[in-house]
């Protein structure tokens, strides 16, 4: 996303907002991009879903764009003996399936055999348990064959393996950077990529950070929040800072409230065991939704330099007023028009009190935002899939319309659509045609697809590429992770009042009525999930 170290701004990825001409025909190689430096990508969890569904498709897309170096290698580590050829074939089949699936964002249509073969030739499978010395000795032997080489260790594993893997890497000397410097090479980098969940609360996140940082330097740690890999999320900064229109009004004097929604229609999709431990709040709030909030609320950085951006985002997570039980509503889906209830899902306790929906009112205590409520909501099995941010402006004085038939004015709302629609819309008021002063609420929309050719993208391309380049802009720093968990700690561990009650909502509905009440007490209401545009009158 940002300019990379030693890279002039003009040579870095161009934010799509810079392309201002009309519709473009075909995807092209990203202008001015250079292949990442050679490296070995070691994937722990080679047999897992993440590798199959996201990492391989993303690597394939990067190969199609010519953004990987010929010297790249990919070592997949997993328990269980398996031939490399079998692993390759398995991955190839999955890619073919995704390519054929019209609903997937992979959008390859037909696989490019040349690109796939390029990736396939670089794949090597290595059997190994994640917690035994043997695995790391074997890995070291392999990596020692190219001393001084760059290595990325990708932890595509369940969270309980994060600590042991990092510890083994550290103890095996695999995290030492600059090894083998001299003799024509400058010594390689060693980076660790860690998936979410990064801890389950403040104490565990602190503990995990401390553990990792006792073996690696912060600059070697790439904590992923996959929402930041989405183009539409990165574009929030472009919309805010590349246009003169928004920034002057982007503050408490003009903004009434902000709604951030990540609504899903799917249920827990076989992840009952994980979800029972996690719940919607931990799964989405202090990470994905706070990241969106950070992009909306942060001050303009002086550059796209990673630390400049991350400093500004860190200020926001630090300024979030700690949430209390009064600020949140939890819900759980029950049997409804969209299917069975959560308690009937596999691996879910029949009397489970895990929330599948969470709504929160959040305040950012700084000069720009004091007093502006940010309403966040997320949930499974809701009425529509919709990830978006709606910024509602304050009402205008009504005096002028007092003696007309107009009885109320609809508020101006700017909506940034992240998924599945990609674009923006603005709700505003005009005079309806005719002799009488009547006001009609209308909507002006922009859709990415109308202006730009769609690029194959599963959301991990940028993240992997940036990690290879050493650009940490889109990754989370230890301090931000901790301040985010800190802001929700009282909800997770209430000092008084007991656990947050969980209210039922019908599968396929807009969520629990209690979430409506959370906003109603401030005189607000949620934007309906189902309704798309302002209806034509
Ligand atoms: C994941 C959560 O991090 O994000 C899932 O664990 C959730 O529960 C997913 O479904 C949502 O991501 P996206 O990109 O599909 O909106």
Tab-separated table of N, CA and C and ligand atoms in Angstrom, residues 195-197 225-227 230 262-264 266-269 271 274-275 278-280 283-284 287-288 378-380 385 387 418-419 458 460, ligand 1:
chain	number	residue	atom	x	y	z
A	195	UNK	N	-1.166	-14.851	11.705
A	195	UNK	CA	-2.579	-14.619	11.407
A	195	UNK	C	-3.320	-14.244	12.682
A	196	UNK	N	-4.522	-13.780	12.530
A	196	UNK	CA	-5.364	-13.582	13.693
A	196	UNK	C	-5.953	-14.934	14.077
A	197	UNK	N	-6.392	-15.217	15.276
A	197	UNK	CA	-6.519	-14.274	16.372
A	197	UNK	C	-5.193	-14.046	17.093
A	225	UNK	N	-4.109	-8.572	9.469
A	225	UNK	CA	-5.550	-8.435	9.593
A	225	UNK	C	-6.025	-8.381	8.147
A	226	UNK	N	-6.665	-9.443	7.691
A	226	UNK	CA	-6.873	-9.553	6.242
A	226	UNK	C	-7.774	-8.438	5.683
A	227	UNK	N	-8.523	-7.735	6.563
A	227	UNK	CA	-9.340	-6.622	6.056
A	227	UNK	C	-8.441	-5.563	5.400
A	230	UNK	N	-7.781	-5.667	1.638
A	230	UNK	CA	-8.856	-5.358	0.690
A	230	UNK	C	-8.592	-3.986	0.064
A	262	UNK	N	-20.239	-5.070	9.438
A	262	UNK	CA	-19.690	-6.239	8.730
A	262	UNK	C	-20.703	-7.356	8.954
A	263	UNK	N	-21.714	-7.368	8.098
A	263	UNK	CA	-22.811	-8.337	8.252
A	263	UNK	C	-22.600	-9.497	7.290
A	264	UNK	N	-22.850	-10.695	7.778
A	264	UNK	CA	-22.679	-11.880	6.932
A	264	UNK	C	-23.976	-12.667	6.884
A	266	UNK	N	-23.704	-15.983	6.014
A	266	UNK	CA	-23.284	-17.345	6.368
A	266	UNK	C	-23.376	-17.555	7.882
A	267	UNK	N	-23.442	-18.840	8.272
A	267	UNK	CA	-23.424	-19.162	9.703
A	267	UNK	C	-21.980	-19.436	10.113
A	268	UNK	N	-21.793	-20.406	11.015
A	268	UNK	CA	-20.416	-20.641	11.459
A	268	UNK	C	-19.669	-21.627	10.561
A	269	UNK	N	-20.345	-22.161	9.552
A	269	UNK	CA	-19.680	-22.919	8.475
A	269	UNK	C	-18.697	-23.973	8.988
A	271	UNK	N	-17.205	-24.169	11.667
A	271	UNK	CA	-16.165	-23.688	12.601
A	271	UNK	C	-16.712	-23.590	14.023
A	274	UNK	N	-14.198	-23.545	17.002
A	274	UNK	CA	-13.472	-22.268	17.113
A	274	UNK	C	-14.410	-21.179	17.620
A	275	UNK	N	-15.594	-21.144	17.052
A	275	UNK	CA	-16.520	-20.064	17.353
A	275	UNK	C	-17.010	-20.107	18.796
A	278	UNK	N	-14.608	-18.333	20.698
A	278	UNK	CA	-14.276	-16.982	20.271
A	278	UNK	C	-15.450	-16.019	20.343
A	279	UNK	N	-16.530	-16.338	19.627
A	279	UNK	CA	-17.695	-15.449	19.574
A	279	UNK	C	-17.453	-14.279	18.620
A	280	UNK	N	-18.551	-13.657	18.213
A	280	UNK	CA	-18.485	-12.600	17.197
A	280	UNK	C	-17.672	-11.392	17.661
A	283	UNK	N	-13.980	-12.165	17.579
A	283	UNK	CA	-13.630	-12.534	16.200
A	283	UNK	C	-13.504	-11.301	15.297
A	284	UNK	N	-14.298	-10.269	15.557
A	284	UNK	CA	-14.395	-9.176	14.581
A	284	UNK	C	-14.137	-7.765	15.129
A	287	UNK	N	-10.348	-6.231	16.113
A	287	UNK	CA	-9.434	-6.359	14.977
A	287	UNK	C	-10.057	-5.720	13.737
A	288	UNK	N	-10.864	-6.497	12.985
A	288	UNK	CA	-11.357	-5.981	11.697
A	288	UNK	C	-12.112	-4.648	11.824
A	378	UNK	N	-21.573	-6.443	13.803
A	378	UNK	CA	-21.167	-7.577	12.978
A	378	UNK	C	-22.011	-8.761	13.379
A	379	UNK	N	-22.217	-9.684	12.477
A	379	UNK	CA	-22.993	-10.857	12.859
A	379	UNK	C	-23.054	-11.866	11.742
A	380	UNK	N	-23.348	-13.088	12.141
A	380	UNK	CA	-23.551	-14.187	11.206
A	380	UNK	C	-25.049	-14.336	10.963
A	385	UNK	N	-25.337	-9.790	3.198
A	385	UNK	CA	-23.879	-9.666	3.330
A	385	UNK	C	-23.540	-8.224	2.993
A	387	UNK	N	-20.424	-5.260	4.053
A	387	UNK	CA	-19.393	-4.620	4.863
A	387	UNK	C	-19.285	-3.199	4.350
A	418	UNK	N	-17.464	-1.736	1.057
A	418	UNK	CA	-16.245	-2.552	1.052
A	418	UNK	C	-16.480	-3.934	0.452
A	419	UNK	N	-17.563	-4.577	0.860
A	419	UNK	CA	-17.915	-5.905	0.348
A	419	UNK	C	-19.411	-6.126	0.474
A	458	UNK	N	-7.661	-12.192	-4.202
A	458	UNK	CA	-8.285	-12.857	-3.055
A	458	UNK	C	-7.989	-12.099	-1.761
A	460	UNK	N	-5.026	-11.409	-0.413
A	460	UNK	CA	-3.733	-11.673	0.227
A	460	UNK	C	-2.553	-11.280	-0.665
B	1	LIG	C1	-12.534	-13.709	9.716
B	1	LIG	C2	-13.468	-14.206	10.774
B	1	LIG	O1	-11.410	-13.122	10.294
B	1	LIG	O2	-13.230	-12.754	8.904
B	1	LIG	C3	-14.682	-14.850	10.126
B	1	LIG	O3	-12.798	-15.159	11.591
B	1	LIG	C4	-15.353	-13.875	9.181
B	1	LIG	O4	-15.611	-15.293	11.115
B	1	LIG	C5	-14.347	-13.281	8.210
B	1	LIG	O5	-16.340	-14.593	8.462
B	1	LIG	C6	-14.968	-12.169	7.405
B	1	LIG	O6	-14.072	-11.774	6.407
B	1	LIG	P1	-14.567	-11.343	4.958
B	1	LIG	O7	-13.335	-10.925	4.254
B	1	LIG	O8	-15.210	-12.565	4.366
B	1	LIG	O9	-15.560	-10.251	5.168
